[in-house]
């Protein structure tokens, strides 16, 4: 009888079956009740350290088993079974839901715990957990940040003869996405202000975009236009400077991998006017069309169409010729038929100051119709209501201008133009002749407001709100 034989019923010999059950698993962490109790009593940081150590060894065992399975000759020994982790108390585990608590143990977070934290965050999207690998700011770093310390090694060297390079703050890009930024904002001096005074400039809050709950802060264009100037207030040299900066600004708005598809429109738009032979002479007649085309493009984002520009510029030439003819007629004291009937303007009939007939006062004013200058003398100033000088004497003055009675004047002369306190250009032709004036400009280009008080019911030289000069 062999060693593997056993006695069956009736004394017959029966072959024993081999034992196929795996041997019982030997615990590696929780080896006996005493060890289990000691593990439970460990502080949290010790449990985390222990679990991190166990996970590292388990990883080594798994790798050893993999190598043995792939090549038993090179790796004759398989890895042993994985050890169990020390169980964390449910209260401690819940505390890891708090970002600040998890961050305080960031160096002891092991992989399975990190996975649990991530799973909990996925389950609760409102839980804005701070990334555990964010570096903590040291006290020295906090001091440097609060004092806004600067690195002098990053100073930009000055290069003699290098052209000035426009720099556009983020506030301009944010504003352009909500409202078309006026051309005056892109003058070199105004760009400098936008960069230097960025954090103190007035802003407004926009309405939320579709699908969003909050708006953004953008530049207060209305308030800043008082300081920077409004559309159509620039002369041609200023327009040229601003147009070049707008093109550079729009180039920075080109989407990646699209080339100059966006900024090309601005290149063609501004380039059309710059290429015209009579661009300077006809500037006052075509600048309103230029603004209209820019506004249309911002609102509709349409393609450039050169034929529209050719047609508009041809009309500007005709308008300029018509205005020149009107100025010649007025210079020789001629007016179109039916206009000069010897009557006073309607706005002067109820004036508290008696009007004078055209034969009693000069027909000239500070400037010619539109924005020119009169050759007649003496002149009546459309700013201070004094005789003997025109409004140019007050051009860009830093001294407060007052009327003869000591009250502050309403209009002022800026860049050789008669403007309101908020830089809106006034119509000089209307302020001189009132309802007898013939104005070819658009409504928005020049305002029909009294340069003495701002009223739209009468013109300045009707002497409705101010007494006429006695000298």
PDB file of N, CA, C and O in Angstrom, residues 306-377:
ATOM      1  N   UNK A 306     -14.945  97.452 -51.968  1.00  0.00           N
ATOM      2  CA  UNK A 306     -14.329  98.692 -52.426  1.00  0.00           C
ATOM      3  C   UNK A 306     -15.255  99.595 -53.197  1.00  0.00           C
ATOM      4  O   UNK A 306     -15.094 100.828 -53.165  1.00  0.00           O
ATOM      5  N   UNK A 307     -16.231  99.053 -53.922  1.00  0.00           N
ATOM      6  CA  UNK A 307     -17.120  99.890 -54.733  1.00  0.00           C
ATOM      7  C   UNK A 307     -17.938 100.841 -53.866  1.00  0.00           C
ATOM      8  O   UNK A 307     -18.227 101.977 -54.271  1.00  0.00           O
ATOM      9  N   UNK A 308     -18.308 100.405 -52.658  1.00  0.00           N
ATOM     10  CA  UNK A 308     -19.052 101.288 -51.746  1.00  0.00           C
ATOM     11  C   UNK A 308     -18.190 102.474 -51.340  1.00  0.00           C
ATOM     12  O   UNK A 308     -18.669 103.605 -51.210  1.00  0.00           O
ATOM     13  N   UNK A 309     -16.896 102.230 -51.114  1.00  0.00           N
ATOM     14  CA  UNK A 309     -15.982 103.296 -50.722  1.00  0.00           C
ATOM     15  C   UNK A 309     -15.779 104.280 -51.872  1.00  0.00           C
ATOM     16  O   UNK A 309     -15.747 105.501 -51.665  1.00  0.00           O
ATOM     17  N   UNK A 310     -15.624 103.767 -53.104  1.00  0.00           N
ATOM     18  CA  UNK A 310     -15.442 104.655 -54.265  1.00  0.00           C
ATOM     19  C   UNK A 310     -16.650 105.567 -54.437  1.00  0.00           C
ATOM     20  O   UNK A 310     -16.510 106.768 -54.693  1.00  0.00           O
ATOM     21  N   UNK A 311     -17.835 105.005 -54.279  1.00  0.00           N
ATOM     22  CA  UNK A 311     -19.054 105.796 -54.434  1.00  0.00           C
ATOM     23  C   UNK A 311     -19.160 106.865 -53.352  1.00  0.00           C
ATOM     24  O   UNK A 311     -19.495 108.020 -53.631  1.00  0.00           O
ATOM     25  N   UNK A 312     -18.873 106.486 -52.095  1.00  0.00           N
ATOM     26  CA  UNK A 312     -18.968 107.447 -50.994  1.00  0.00           C
ATOM     27  C   UNK A 312     -17.937 108.554 -51.135  1.00  0.00           C
ATOM     28  O   UNK A 312     -18.226 109.728 -50.850  1.00  0.00           O
ATOM     29  N   UNK A 313     -16.727 108.202 -51.577  1.00  0.00           N
ATOM     30  CA  UNK A 313     -15.692 109.224 -51.702  1.00  0.00           C
ATOM     31  C   UNK A 313     -16.011 110.204 -52.831  1.00  0.00           C
ATOM     32  O   UNK A 313     -15.722 111.407 -52.736  1.00  0.00           O
ATOM     33  N   UNK A 314     -16.630 109.714 -53.902  1.00  0.00           N
ATOM     34  CA  UNK A 314     -17.046 110.610 -54.985  1.00  0.00           C
ATOM     35  C   UNK A 314     -18.084 111.607 -54.485  1.00  0.00           C
ATOM     36  O   UNK A 314     -18.054 112.794 -54.851  1.00  0.00           O
ATOM     37  N   UNK A 315     -19.003 111.155 -53.661  1.00  0.00           N
ATOM     38  CA  UNK A 315     -19.985 112.073 -53.077  1.00  0.00           C
ATOM     39  C   UNK A 315     -19.321 113.090 -52.157  1.00  0.00           C
ATOM     40  O   UNK A 315     -19.753 114.240 -52.068  1.00  0.00           O
ATOM     41  N   UNK A 316     -18.253 112.674 -51.472  1.00  0.00           N
ATOM     42  CA  UNK A 316     -17.529 113.597 -50.601  1.00  0.00           C
ATOM     43  C   UNK A 316     -16.900 114.725 -51.410  1.00  0.00           C
ATOM     44  O   UNK A 316     -16.875 115.883 -50.969  1.00  0.00           O
ATOM     45  N   UNK A 317     -16.398 114.404 -52.594  1.00  0.00           N
ATOM     46  CA  UNK A 317     -15.815 115.440 -53.459  1.00  0.00           C
ATOM     47  C   UNK A 317     -16.875 116.450 -53.890  1.00  0.00           C
ATOM     48  O   UNK A 317     -16.632 117.667 -53.896  1.00  0.00           O
ATOM     49  N   UNK A 318     -18.054 115.949 -54.232  1.00  0.00           N
ATOM     50  CA  UNK A 318     -19.136 116.861 -54.624  1.00  0.00           C
ATOM     51  C   UNK A 318     -19.581 117.722 -53.443  1.00  0.00           C
ATOM     52  O   UNK A 318     -19.852 118.908 -53.600  1.00  0.00           O
ATOM     53  N   UNK A 319     -19.655 117.122 -52.266  1.00  0.00           N
ATOM     54  CA  UNK A 319     -20.059 117.867 -51.078  1.00  0.00           C
ATOM     55  C   UNK A 319     -19.042 118.950 -50.756  1.00  0.00           C
ATOM     56  O   UNK A 319     -19.411 120.075 -50.390  1.00  0.00           O
ATOM     57  N   UNK A 320     -17.757 118.634 -50.901  1.00  0.00           N
ATOM     58  CA  UNK A 320     -16.716 119.624 -50.629  1.00  0.00           C
ATOM     59  C   UNK A 320     -16.828 120.795 -51.595  1.00  0.00           C
ATOM     60  O   UNK A 320     -16.679 121.964 -51.208  1.00  0.00           O
ATOM     61  N   UNK A 321     -17.094 120.515 -52.863  1.00  0.00           N
ATOM     62  CA  UNK A 321     -17.233 121.582 -53.853  1.00  0.00           C
ATOM     63  C   UNK A 321     -18.446 122.453 -53.533  1.00  0.00           C
ATOM     64  O   UNK A 321     -18.394 123.691 -53.673  1.00  0.00           O
ATOM     65  N   UNK A 322     -19.550 121.830 -53.110  1.00  0.00           N
ATOM     66  CA  UNK A 322     -20.749 122.593 -52.763  1.00  0.00           C
ATOM     67  C   UNK A 322     -20.492 123.495 -51.559  1.00  0.00           C
ATOM     68  O   UNK A 322     -20.896 124.668 -51.542  1.00  0.00           O
ATOM     69  N   UNK A 323     -19.788 122.985 -50.544  1.00  0.00           N
ATOM     70  CA  UNK A 323     -19.490 123.795 -49.376  1.00  0.00           C
ATOM     71  C   UNK A 323     -18.571 124.962 -49.729  1.00  0.00           C
ATOM     72  O   UNK A 323     -18.694 126.064 -49.188  1.00  0.00           O
ATOM     73  N   UNK A 324     -17.629 124.729 -50.631  1.00  0.00           N
ATOM     74  CA  UNK A 324     -16.734 125.814 -51.056  1.00  0.00           C
ATOM     75  C   UNK A 324     -17.528 126.918 -51.743  1.00  0.00           C
ATOM     76  O   UNK A 324     -17.262 128.117 -51.547  1.00  0.00           O
ATOM     77  N   UNK A 325     -18.513 126.530 -52.538  1.00  0.00           N
ATOM     78  CA  UNK A 325     -19.344 127.525 -53.221  1.00  0.00           C
ATOM     79  C   UNK A 325     -20.155 128.323 -52.210  1.00  0.00           C
ATOM     80  O   UNK A 325     -20.293 129.551 -52.342  1.00  0.00           O
ATOM     81  N   UNK A 326     -20.693 127.648 -51.192  1.00  0.00           N
ATOM     82  CA  UNK A 326     -21.469 128.344 -50.170  1.00  0.00           C
ATOM     83  C   UNK A 326     -20.590 129.326 -49.407  1.00  0.00           C
ATOM     84  O   UNK A 326     -21.000 130.455 -49.108  1.00  0.00           O
ATOM     85  N   UNK A 327     -19.369 128.904 -49.082  1.00  0.00           N
ATOM     86  CA  UNK A 327     -18.462 129.810 -48.359  1.00  0.00           C
ATOM     87  C   UNK A 327     -18.127 131.039 -49.195  1.00  0.00           C
ATOM     88  O   UNK A 327     -18.031 132.155 -48.676  1.00  0.00           O
ATOM     89  N   UNK A 328     -17.938 130.858 -50.509  1.00  0.00           N
ATOM     90  CA  UNK A 328     -17.654 132.003 -51.382  1.00  0.00           C
ATOM     91  C   UNK A 328     -18.832 132.974 -51.410  1.00  0.00           C
ATOM     92  O   UNK A 328     -18.653 134.200 -51.381  1.00  0.00           O
ATOM     93  N   UNK A 329     -20.037 132.430 -51.437  1.00  0.00           N
ATOM     94  CA  UNK A 329     -21.224 133.283 -51.448  1.00  0.00           C
ATOM     95  C   UNK A 329     -21.327 134.077 -50.155  1.00  0.00           C
ATOM     96  O   UNK A 329     -21.647 135.271 -50.174  1.00  0.00           O
ATOM     97  N   UNK A 330     -21.035 133.424 -49.029  1.00  0.00           N
ATOM     98  CA  UNK A 330     -21.140 134.113 -47.746  1.00  0.00           C
ATOM     99  C   UNK A 330     -20.028 135.133 -47.582  1.00  0.00           C
ATOM    100  O   UNK A 330     -20.205 136.168 -46.941  1.00  0.00           O
ATOM    101  N   UNK A 331     -18.878 134.862 -48.160  1.00  0.00           N
ATOM    102  CA  UNK A 331     -17.766 135.800 -48.050  1.00  0.00           C
ATOM    103  C   UNK A 331     -18.047 137.092 -48.795  1.00  0.00           C
ATOM    104  O   UNK A 331     -17.534 138.154 -48.451  1.00  0.00           O
ATOM    105  N   UNK A 332     -18.869 136.993 -49.828  1.00  0.00           N
ATOM    106  CA  UNK A 332     -19.222 138.191 -50.599  1.00  0.00           C
ATOM    107  C   UNK A 332     -20.601 138.728 -50.204  1.00  0.00           C
ATOM    108  O   UNK A 332     -21.217 139.471 -50.950  1.00  0.00           O
ATOM    109  N   UNK A 333     -21.062 138.274 -48.994  1.00  0.00           N
ATOM    110  CA  UNK A 333     -22.344 138.729 -48.452  1.00  0.00           C
ATOM    111  C   UNK A 333     -23.527 138.356 -49.334  1.00  0.00           C
ATOM    112  O   UNK A 333     -24.530 139.045 -49.366  1.00  0.00           O
ATOM    113  N   UNK A 334     -23.385 137.248 -50.048  1.00  0.00           N
ATOM    114  CA  UNK A 334     -24.491 136.757 -50.846  1.00  0.00           C
ATOM    115  C   UNK A 334     -25.053 135.521 -50.179  1.00  0.00           C
ATOM    116  O   UNK A 334     -24.331 134.705 -49.661  1.00  0.00           O
ATOM    117  N   UNK A 335     -26.363 135.388 -50.229  1.00  0.00           N
ATOM    118  CA  UNK A 335     -27.016 134.208 -49.675  1.00  0.00           C
ATOM    119  C   UNK A 335     -27.956 133.654 -50.716  1.00  0.00           C
ATOM    120  O   UNK A 335     -28.414 134.388 -51.603  1.00  0.00           O
ATOM    121  N   UNK A 336     -28.287 132.384 -50.666  1.00  0.00           N
ATOM    122  CA  UNK A 336     -29.229 131.802 -51.626  1.00  0.00           C
ATOM    123  C   UNK A 336     -30.571 132.508 -51.569  1.00  0.00           C
ATOM    124  O   UNK A 336     -30.976 133.057 -50.550  1.00  0.00           O
ATOM    125  N   UNK A 337     -31.258 132.463 -52.673  1.00  0.00           N
ATOM    126  CA  UNK A 337     -32.550 133.139 -52.791  1.00  0.00           C
ATOM    127  C   UNK A 337     -33.523 132.666 -51.728  1.00  0.00           C
ATOM    128  O   UNK A 337     -33.636 131.478 -51.462  1.00  0.00           O
ATOM    129  N   UNK A 338     -34.215 133.623 -51.153  1.00  0.00           N
ATOM    130  CA  UNK A 338     -35.232 133.307 -50.158  1.00  0.00           C
ATOM    131  C   UNK A 338     -34.695 133.219 -48.756  1.00  0.00           C
ATOM    132  O   UNK A 338     -35.454 133.069 -47.819  1.00  0.00           O
ATOM    133  N   UNK A 339     -33.373 133.352 -48.558  1.00  0.00           N
ATOM    134  CA  UNK A 339     -32.794 133.221 -47.231  1.00  0.00           C
ATOM    135  C   UNK A 339     -32.599 134.580 -46.580  1.00  0.00           C
ATOM    136  O   UNK A 339     -32.887 134.777 -45.418  1.00  0.00           O
ATOM    137  N   UNK A 340     -32.061 135.568 -47.365  1.00  0.00           N
ATOM    138  CA  UNK A 340     -31.764 136.871 -46.776  1.00  0.00           C
ATOM    139  C   UNK A 340     -32.952 137.786 -47.023  1.00  0.00           C
ATOM    140  O   UNK A 340     -33.014 138.482 -48.024  1.00  0.00           O
ATOM    141  N   UNK A 341     -33.906 137.787 -46.153  1.00  0.00           N
ATOM    142  CA  UNK A 341     -35.102 138.606 -46.315  1.00  0.00           C
ATOM    143  C   UNK A 341     -35.176 139.749 -45.328  1.00  0.00           C
ATOM    144  O   UNK A 341     -36.194 140.391 -45.180  1.00  0.00           O
ATOM    145  N   UNK A 342     -34.057 140.003 -44.611  1.00  0.00           N
ATOM    146  CA  UNK A 342     -34.017 141.124 -43.693  1.00  0.00           C
ATOM    147  C   UNK A 342     -34.662 140.861 -42.368  1.00  0.00           C
ATOM    148  O   UNK A 342     -34.666 141.734 -41.508  1.00  0.00           O
ATOM    149  N   UNK A 343     -35.247 139.671 -42.188  1.00  0.00           N
ATOM    150  CA  UNK A 343     -35.903 139.376 -40.924  1.00  0.00           C
ATOM    151  C   UNK A 343     -34.909 138.853 -39.916  1.00  0.00           C
ATOM    152  O   UNK A 343     -33.884 138.289 -40.271  1.00  0.00           O
ATOM    153  N   UNK A 344     -35.233 139.018 -38.651  1.00  0.00           N
ATOM    154  CA  UNK A 344     -34.417 138.455 -37.586  1.00  0.00           C
ATOM    155  C   UNK A 344     -34.725 136.967 -37.461  1.00  0.00           C
ATOM    156  O   UNK A 344     -35.842 136.541 -37.764  1.00  0.00           O
ATOM    157  N   UNK A 345     -33.789 136.191 -36.992  1.00  0.00           N
ATOM    158  CA  UNK A 345     -34.090 134.779 -36.726  1.00  0.00           C
ATOM    159  C   UNK A 345     -35.202 134.658 -35.697  1.00  0.00           C
ATOM    160  O   UNK A 345     -35.351 135.484 -34.808  1.00  0.00           O
ATOM    161  N   UNK A 346     -36.016 133.596 -35.832  1.00  0.00           N
ATOM    162  CA  UNK A 346     -37.137 133.399 -34.920  1.00  0.00           C
ATOM    163  C   UNK A 346     -36.681 133.335 -33.478  1.00  0.00           C
ATOM    164  O   UNK A 346     -37.389 133.772 -32.575  1.00  0.00           O
ATOM    165  N   UNK A 347     -35.496 132.792 -33.230  1.00  0.00           N
ATOM    166  CA  UNK A 347     -35.060 132.613 -31.860  1.00  0.00           C
ATOM    167  C   UNK A 347     -34.772 133.921 -31.165  1.00  0.00           C
ATOM    168  O   UNK A 347     -34.612 133.958 -29.957  1.00  0.00           O
ATOM    169  N   UNK A 348     -34.682 135.038 -31.927  1.00  0.00           N
ATOM    170  CA  UNK A 348     -34.354 136.319 -31.299  1.00  0.00           C
ATOM    171  C   UNK A 348     -35.589 137.157 -31.001  1.00  0.00           C
ATOM    172  O   UNK A 348     -35.486 138.214 -30.405  1.00  0.00           O
ATOM    173  N   UNK A 349     -36.775 136.732 -31.447  1.00  0.00           N
ATOM    174  CA  UNK A 349     -37.969 137.555 -31.269  1.00  0.00           C
ATOM    175  C   UNK A 349     -38.322 137.734 -29.811  1.00  0.00           C
ATOM    176  O   UNK A 349     -38.814 138.775 -29.405  1.00  0.00           O
ATOM    177  N   UNK A 350     -38.087 136.693 -28.983  1.00  0.00           N
ATOM    178  CA  UNK A 350     -38.445 136.767 -27.571  1.00  0.00           C
ATOM    179  C   UNK A 350     -37.224 136.995 -26.696  1.00  0.00           C
ATOM    180  O   UNK A 350     -37.258 136.730 -25.505  1.00  0.00           O
ATOM    181  N   UNK A 351     -36.149 137.494 -27.279  1.00  0.00           N
ATOM    182  CA  UNK A 351     -34.913 137.678 -26.521  1.00  0.00           C
ATOM    183  C   UNK A 351     -35.058 138.829 -25.533  1.00  0.00           C
ATOM    184  O   UNK A 351     -35.679 139.847 -25.836  1.00  0.00           O
ATOM    185  N   UNK A 352     -34.435 138.639 -24.362  1.00  0.00           N
ATOM    186  CA  UNK A 352     -34.461 139.730 -23.389  1.00  0.00           C
ATOM    187  C   UNK A 352     -33.428 140.788 -23.737  1.00  0.00           C
ATOM    188  O   UNK A 352     -33.398 141.854 -23.147  1.00  0.00           O
ATOM    189  N   UNK A 353     -32.549 140.486 -24.710  1.00  0.00           N
ATOM    190  CA  UNK A 353     -31.591 141.470 -25.219  1.00  0.00           C
ATOM    191  C   UNK A 353     -32.002 141.821 -26.639  1.00  0.00           C
ATOM    192  O   UNK A 353     -32.162 140.939 -27.488  1.00  0.00           O
ATOM    193  N   UNK A 354     -32.207 143.099 -26.957  1.00  0.00           N
ATOM    194  CA  UNK A 354     -32.691 143.475 -28.287  1.00  0.00           C
ATOM    195  C   UNK A 354     -31.673 143.081 -29.353  1.00  0.00           C
ATOM    196  O   UNK A 354     -30.491 143.365 -29.216  1.00  0.00           O
ATOM    197  N   UNK A 355     -32.135 142.403 -30.421  1.00  0.00           N
ATOM    198  CA  UNK A 355     -31.212 142.001 -31.491  1.00  0.00           C
ATOM    199  C   UNK A 355     -30.835 143.184 -32.342  1.00  0.00           C
ATOM    200  O   UNK A 355     -31.524 144.197 -32.391  1.00  0.00           O
ATOM    201  N   UNK A 356     -29.703 143.003 -33.031  1.00  0.00           N
ATOM    202  CA  UNK A 356     -29.272 144.024 -33.963  1.00  0.00           C
ATOM    203  C   UNK A 356     -29.420 143.491 -35.372  1.00  0.00           C
ATOM    204  O   UNK A 356     -29.252 142.300 -35.611  1.00  0.00           O
ATOM    205  N   UNK A 357     -29.710 144.341 -36.319  1.00  0.00           N
ATOM    206  CA  UNK A 357     -29.857 143.924 -37.702  1.00  0.00           C
ATOM    207  C   UNK A 357     -28.472 143.614 -38.264  1.00  0.00           C
ATOM    208  O   UNK A 357     -27.458 144.052 -37.770  1.00  0.00           O
ATOM    209  N   UNK A 358     -28.490 142.874 -39.370  1.00  0.00           N
ATOM    210  CA  UNK A 358     -27.221 142.459 -39.955  1.00  0.00           C
ATOM    211  C   UNK A 358     -26.381 143.646 -40.379  1.00  0.00           C
ATOM    212  O   UNK A 358     -25.164 143.586 -40.406  1.00  0.00           O
ATOM    213  N   UNK A 359     -27.018 144.768 -40.686  1.00  0.00           N
ATOM    214  CA  UNK A 359     -26.263 145.944 -41.100  1.00  0.00           C
ATOM    215  C   UNK A 359     -25.595 146.614 -39.917  1.00  0.00           C
ATOM    216  O   UNK A 359     -24.707 147.440 -40.080  1.00  0.00           O
ATOM    217  N   UNK A 360     -26.049 146.283 -38.671  1.00  0.00           N
ATOM    218  CA  UNK A 360     -25.502 146.927 -37.486  1.00  0.00           C
ATOM    219  C   UNK A 360     -24.366 146.142 -36.855  1.00  0.00           C
ATOM    220  O   UNK A 360     -23.713 146.640 -35.952  1.00  0.00           O
ATOM    221  N   UNK A 361     -24.168 144.898 -37.230  1.00  0.00           N
ATOM    222  CA  UNK A 361     -23.097 144.112 -36.629  1.00  0.00           C
ATOM    223  C   UNK A 361     -22.375 143.324 -37.708  1.00  0.00           C
ATOM    224  O   UNK A 361     -22.918 143.059 -38.769  1.00  0.00           O
ATOM    225  N   UNK A 362     -21.174 142.971 -37.447  1.00  0.00           N
ATOM    226  CA  UNK A 362     -20.393 142.251 -38.455  1.00  0.00           C
ATOM    227  C   UNK A 362     -21.056 140.919 -38.775  1.00  0.00           C
ATOM    228  O   UNK A 362     -21.654 140.282 -37.927  1.00  0.00           O
ATOM    229  N   UNK A 363     -20.923 140.526 -40.049  1.00  0.00           N
ATOM    230  CA  UNK A 363     -21.465 139.234 -40.461  1.00  0.00           C
ATOM    231  C   UNK A 363     -20.489 138.108 -40.183  1.00  0.00           C
ATOM    232  O   UNK A 363     -20.760 136.970 -40.495  1.00  0.00           O
ATOM    233  N   UNK A 364     -19.338 138.438 -39.611  1.00  0.00           N
ATOM    234  CA  UNK A 364     -18.320 137.419 -39.373  1.00  0.00           C
ATOM    235  C   UNK A 364     -18.432 136.876 -37.962  1.00  0.00           C
ATOM    236  O   UNK A 364     -19.136 137.388 -37.135  1.00  0.00           O
ATOM    237  N   UNK A 365     -17.692 135.823 -37.719  1.00  0.00           N
ATOM    238  CA  UNK A 365     -17.619 135.219 -36.397  1.00  0.00           C
ATOM    239  C   UNK A 365     -16.245 134.636 -36.228  1.00  0.00           C
ATOM    240  O   UNK A 365     -15.334 134.927 -36.989  1.00  0.00           O
ATOM    241  N   UNK A 366     -16.115 133.801 -35.229  1.00  0.00           N
ATOM    242  CA  UNK A 366     -14.811 133.247 -34.918  1.00  0.00           C
ATOM    243  C   UNK A 366     -14.245 132.427 -36.054  1.00  0.00           C
ATOM    244  O   UNK A 366     -13.048 132.413 -36.273  1.00  0.00           O
ATOM    245  N   UNK A 367     -15.079 131.682 -36.766  1.00  0.00           N
ATOM    246  CA  UNK A 367     -14.633 130.804 -37.839  1.00  0.00           C
ATOM    247  C   UNK A 367     -15.600 130.935 -38.997  1.00  0.00           C
ATOM    248  O   UNK A 367     -16.731 131.354 -38.832  1.00  0.00           O
ATOM    249  N   UNK A 368     -15.248 130.493 -40.197  1.00  0.00           N
ATOM    250  CA  UNK A 368     -16.191 130.497 -41.314  1.00  0.00           C
ATOM    251  C   UNK A 368     -17.160 129.351 -41.169  1.00  0.00           C
ATOM    252  O   UNK A 368     -16.987 128.499 -40.331  1.00  0.00           O
ATOM    253  N   UNK A 369     -18.176 129.305 -42.022  1.00  0.00           N
ATOM    254  CA  UNK A 369     -19.145 128.216 -41.939  1.00  0.00           C
ATOM    255  C   UNK A 369     -18.437 126.879 -42.020  1.00  0.00           C
ATOM    256  O   UNK A 369     -17.590 126.667 -42.860  1.00  0.00           O
ATOM    257  N   UNK A 370     -18.846 125.958 -41.167  1.00  0.00           N
ATOM    258  CA  UNK A 370     -18.222 124.639 -41.112  1.00  0.00           C
ATOM    259  C   UNK A 370     -17.165 124.634 -40.053  1.00  0.00           C
ATOM    260  O   UNK A 370     -17.383 124.182 -38.970  1.00  0.00           O
ATOM    261  N   UNK A 371     -15.976 125.113 -40.318  1.00  0.00           N
ATOM    262  CA  UNK A 371     -14.944 125.223 -39.292  1.00  0.00           C
ATOM    263  C   UNK A 371     -13.843 126.152 -39.744  1.00  0.00           C
ATOM    264  O   UNK A 371     -12.742 126.111 -39.257  1.00  0.00           O
ATOM    265  N   UNK A 372     -14.120 127.040 -40.715  1.00  0.00           N
ATOM    266  CA  UNK A 372     -13.092 127.943 -41.193  1.00  0.00           C
ATOM    267  C   UNK A 372     -13.019 129.193 -40.358  1.00  0.00           C
ATOM    268  O   UNK A 372     -13.535 129.267 -39.274  1.00  0.00           O
ATOM    269  N   UNK A 373     -12.398 130.227 -40.909  1.00  0.00           N
ATOM    270  CA  UNK A 373     -12.229 131.469 -40.155  1.00  0.00           C
ATOM    271  C   UNK A 373     -12.733 132.634 -40.997  1.00  0.00           C
ATOM    272  O   UNK A 373     -12.614 132.646 -42.206  1.00  0.00           O
ATOM    273  N   UNK A 374     -13.231 133.640 -40.358  1.00  0.00           N
ATOM    274  CA  UNK A 374     -13.766 134.810 -41.058  1.00  0.00           C
ATOM    275  C   UNK A 374     -12.679 135.828 -41.282  1.00  0.00           C
ATOM    276  O   UNK A 374     -11.781 136.012 -40.481  1.00  0.00           O
ATOM    277  N   UNK A 375     -12.767 136.536 -42.415  1.00  0.00           N
ATOM    278  CA  UNK A 375     -11.804 137.590 -42.701  1.00  0.00           C
ATOM    279  C   UNK A 375     -12.342 138.951 -42.316  1.00  0.00           C
ATOM    280  O   UNK A 375     -11.634 139.951 -42.403  1.00  0.00           O
ATOM    281  N   UNK A 376     -13.625 139.026 -41.933  1.00  0.00           N
ATOM    282  CA  UNK A 376     -14.202 140.301 -41.546  1.00  0.00           C
ATOM    283  C   UNK A 376     -13.710 140.715 -40.182  1.00  0.00           C
ATOM    284  O   UNK A 376     -13.345 139.901 -39.363  1.00  0.00           O
ATOM    285  N   UNK A 377     -13.742 141.977 -39.903  1.00  0.00           N
ATOM    286  CA  UNK A 377     -13.298 142.491 -38.609  1.00  0.00           C
ATOM    287  C   UNK A 377     -14.143 143.700 -38.275  1.00  0.00           C
ATOM    288  O   UNK A 377     -14.519 144.470 -39.144  1.00  0.00           O
TER     289      UNK A 377
END
